[in-house]
Coordinates of N, CA and C in Angstrom, one line a residue:
X179 N 8.9 -13.0 -3.3 CA 9.9 -12.0 -3.6 C 9.8 -10.9 -2.5
X180 N 11.0 -10.7 -1.9 CA 11.0 -9.7 -0.8 C 11.2 -8.3 -1.3
X181 N 12.1 -8.1 -2.3 CA 12.4 -6.7 -2.8 C 12.8 -6.8 -4.3
X182 N 12.4 -5.8 -5.0 CA 12.9 -5.6 -6.3 C 13.4 -4.1 -6.4
X183 N 14.5 -3.9 -6.9 CA 15.1 -2.6 -7.1 C 15.1 -2.2 -8.6
X184 N 14.4 -1.1 -8.9 CA 14.4 -0.6 -10.2 C 15.1 0.7 -10.2
X185 N 16.0 0.9 -11.2 CA 16.7 2.2 -11.2 C 16.5 2.8 -12.6
X186 N 16.4 4.2 -12.6 CA 16.3 4.9 -13.9 C 16.9 6.3 -13.6
X187 N 17.8 6.7 -14.5 CA 18.6 7.9 -14.2 C 17.8 9.2 -14.4
X188 N 16.8 9.5 -13.5 CA 16.1 10.7 -13.6 C 16.1 11.3 -12.2
X189 N 16.5 12.6 -12.1 CA 16.7 13.2 -10.8 C 15.4 13.3 -9.9
X190 N 14.3 13.5 -10.6 CA 13.0 13.6 -9.8 C 12.7 12.3 -9.1
X191 N 13.2 11.2 -9.5 CA 12.9 9.9 -8.9 C 14.0 9.5 -7.8
X192 N 15.0 10.4 -7.7 CA 16.1 10.0 -6.8 C 15.7 9.7 -5.3
X193 N 14.7 10.4 -4.8 CA 14.3 10.2 -3.4 C 13.0 9.6 -3.2
X194 N 12.5 8.9 -4.2 CA 11.2 8.3 -4.1 C 11.3 6.8 -4.0
X195 N 10.6 6.2 -3.1 CA 10.5 4.8 -2.9 C 9.1 4.3 -3.0
X196 N 8.8 3.4 -3.9 CA 7.5 2.8 -4.1 C 7.4 1.5 -3.4
X197 N 6.4 1.2 -2.6 CA 6.2 0.0 -1.9 C 4.9 -0.6 -2.3
X198 N 4.9 -1.8 -2.8 CA 3.7 -2.6 -3.1 C 3.4 -3.5 -2.0
X199 N 2.4 -3.2 -1.2 CA 2.1 -3.9 0.0 C 1.2 -5.1 -0.3
X200 N 1.1 -6.1 0.6 CA 0.2 -7.2 0.4 C -1.2 -6.9 0.3
X201 N -1.7 -5.8 0.8 CA -3.1 -5.4 0.7 C -3.8 -5.7 2.0
X202 N -5.1 -5.7 1.9 CA -6.0 -5.9 3.1 C -6.8 -7.1 2.9
X203 N -7.5 -7.5 4.0 CA -8.4 -8.7 3.9 C -7.7 -9.9 3.5
X204 N -6.4 -10.0 3.8 CA -5.6 -11.2 3.4 C -5.9 -12.3 4.4
X205 N -6.0 -13.5 4.0 CA -6.2 -14.6 4.9 C -5.2 -14.7 6.1
X206 N -4.0 -14.2 5.8 CA -3.0 -14.1 6.8 C -3.0 -12.7 7.4
X207 N -3.4 -12.5 8.6 CA -3.5 -11.2 9.2 C -2.2 -10.4 9.3
X208 N -1.1 -11.2 9.3 CA 0.2 -10.5 9.4 C 0.5 -9.7 8.1
X209 N 0.0 -10.2 7.0 CA 0.2 -9.4 5.7 C -0.6 -8.2 5.7
X210 N -1.8 -8.2 6.2 CA -2.7 -7.0 6.4 C -2.0 -6.0 7.3
X211 N -1.4 -6.5 8.4 CA -0.7 -5.6 9.3 C 0.5 -4.9 8.7
X212 N 1.2 -5.6 7.8 CA 2.3 -5.0 7.1 C 1.8 -3.8 6.2
X213 N 0.7 -4.0 5.6 CA 0.1 -2.9 4.8 C -0.2 -1.7 5.7
X214 N -0.8 -1.9 6.8 CA -1.1 -0.8 7.8 C 0.1 -0.1 8.3
X215 N 1.1 -0.9 8.6 CA 2.4 -0.3 9.1 C 3.0 0.6 8.0
X216 N 3.0 0.2 6.8 CA 3.6 1.0 5.7 C 2.9 2.3 5.5
X217 N 1.5 2.3 5.7 CA 0.8 3.5 5.5 C 1.2 4.5 6.5
X218 N 1.5 4.1 7.7 CA 2.0 5.1 8.8 C 3.4 5.6 8.4
X219 N 4.2 4.9 7.7 CA 5.5 5.3 7.3 C 5.5 6.2 6.0
X220 N 4.5 6.2 5.3 CA 4.5 6.8 4.0 C 4.0 8.3 4.0
X221 N 4.4 9.0 3.0 CA 3.9 10.4 2.9 C 2.8 10.5 1.8
X222 N 2.6 9.5 1.0 CA 1.6 9.4 0.0 C 1.2 7.9 -0.1
X223 N -0.1 7.7 -0.4 CA -0.6 6.4 -0.6 C -1.6 6.3 -1.8
X224 N -1.4 5.3 -2.6 CA -2.3 5.1 -3.7 C -3.1 3.8 -3.3
X225 N -4.4 4.0 -3.2 CA -5.3 2.9 -2.8 C -6.0 2.4 -4.1
X226 N -5.7 1.1 -4.4 CA -6.2 0.5 -5.6 C -7.3 -0.5 -5.2
X227 N -8.3 -0.6 -6.0 CA -9.4 -1.5 -5.8 C -9.6 -2.3 -7.1
X228 N -10.4 -3.3 -7.1 CA -10.8 -4.1 -8.3 C -11.6 -3.3 -9.2
X229 N -11.4 -3.4 -10.5 CA -12.1 -2.6 -11.4 C -13.6 -3.1 -11.6
X230 N -13.8 -4.3 -11.3 CA -15.2 -4.9 -11.5 C -16.0 -4.9 -10.2
X231 N -15.5 -4.2 -9.1 CA -16.1 -4.2 -7.8 C -16.2 -2.8 -7.3
X232 N -17.3 -2.4 -6.9 CA -17.4 -1.1 -6.3 C -16.8 -1.1 -4.9
X233 N -16.4 0.1 -4.4 CA -15.9 0.2 -3.1 C -17.0 -0.2 -2.1
X234 N -16.6 -1.2 -1.2 CA -17.6 -1.7 -0.3 C -17.4 -1.1 1.1
X235 N -18.1 -1.5 2.1 CA -18.1 -1.0 3.5 C -16.7 -1.1 4.1
X236 N -16.0 -2.2 3.9 CA -14.7 -2.4 4.4 C -13.7 -1.4 3.8
X237 N -13.8 -1.2 2.5 CA -12.9 -0.2 1.9 C -13.2 1.2 2.4
X238 N -14.4 1.6 2.6 CA -14.8 2.9 3.1 C -14.2 3.1 4.6
X239 N -14.4 2.0 5.4 CA -13.9 2.1 6.7 C -12.4 2.2 6.8
X240 N -11.7 1.5 5.9 CA -10.2 1.6 5.9 C -9.8 3.0 5.4
X241 N -10.4 3.5 4.4 CA -10.1 4.8 3.9 C -10.3 5.9 5.0
X242 N -11.4 5.8 5.7 CA -11.7 6.7 6.8 C -10.7 6.6 7.9
X243 N -10.3 5.4 8.3 CA -9.4 5.2 9.4 C -8.0 5.5 9.1
X244 N -7.5 5.1 7.9 CA -6.1 5.2 7.6 C -5.7 6.3 6.7
X245 N -6.6 6.7 5.8 CA -6.2 7.6 4.7 C -6.9 9.0 4.8
X246 N -7.9 9.2 5.6 CA -8.6 10.5 5.7 C -7.8 11.5 6.4

């Protein structure tokens, strides 16, 4: 799936775009690069992790490099 458009008639959502990126540590480095590119384009980022796994070294490094 390349894109999904959801619409709801609320003015506060008029100028908001949500992007679900492929994430990091993907076996295909192109998909990880897509995530990094979108972070540079965004004004806000929500960083999700697995609920059963604590934030590891790679997560901390990514947060410090791209989100701090």
